[in-house]
Amino acid sequence: MMLGATIPLSKFTLKCVVSMMEQEKQKLIAIVVAAGVGSRMKSASPKQYLMIEGKTMLEHSVEAMLSDSRIQKLIVVISPADLLGQQMKFEDRRVEVARVGGATRALSVKNGIAYSGADFYDWVLIHDAARPCLQPEHLSHLIDTCLEHNKGGILAVPVNDTLKLANCDLEIKKTVSRENLWRAQTPQMFRVGELSSALEMAGSAVTDEASALEFIGTHPLLIEGTATNLKVTRPEDLWLAQAILSRKNRKENS
């Protein structure tokens, strides 16, 4: 081969190069949903503002999402009437607090995406403000897997407990097989356009983003996380989160 000669690219190679260039242009944004009131916690303030290890639960959840430098922007979605959230300040310039929370989770997510200005082919990661114990390695694994497969997915853990189906009198109707059952967690990561369309079609009744994708016939990936990424819903969950984050702080400071 002559020096300086140009090597022709096959159609397949050219397609891969173009695909890689397009992926480099795509942004990763995050939305932390913090517009709920957390009535089951029976606390004086919304649960996302309860203190754990010197920080609010919301601050822990935001910091966990910022642990991956590939996330270029993070929108904290709060209720328009949330005075506590309006006063919060975050040092990281990637964070913006948006008073665009809706009556349902789905509406809050849709409004957060619109506020972010993300493009159709960008990626968005949705995380619960009430999941303060997310570990950086699991966040990175979720992002890596979705990008590698070019497909949306969620963190989840297999169901270990025996499951009972109850009747209207709170008696056991039958035992439900736990085979192939997983507990959905967050973050959940999808293309902006795909998720926006799915939420529009599925309506406001869906309890997580993956449900909306399922509604339109898509099958998101299950990426195994850990049970420590719990959702703080009841008072006893707060004790567990306190123990997990306390151990994390001791490990980091040792």
Coordinates of C-alpha atoms in Angstrom, one line a residue, residues 9 55 151 174 195 241:
L9 CA -14.6 2.8 4.4
K55 CA -28.4 17.0 54.8
K151 CA -32.1 1.1 24.7
K174 CA -53.1 -17.5 47.1
L195 CA -40.5 8.8 27.0
A241 CA -31.6 5.1 55.1

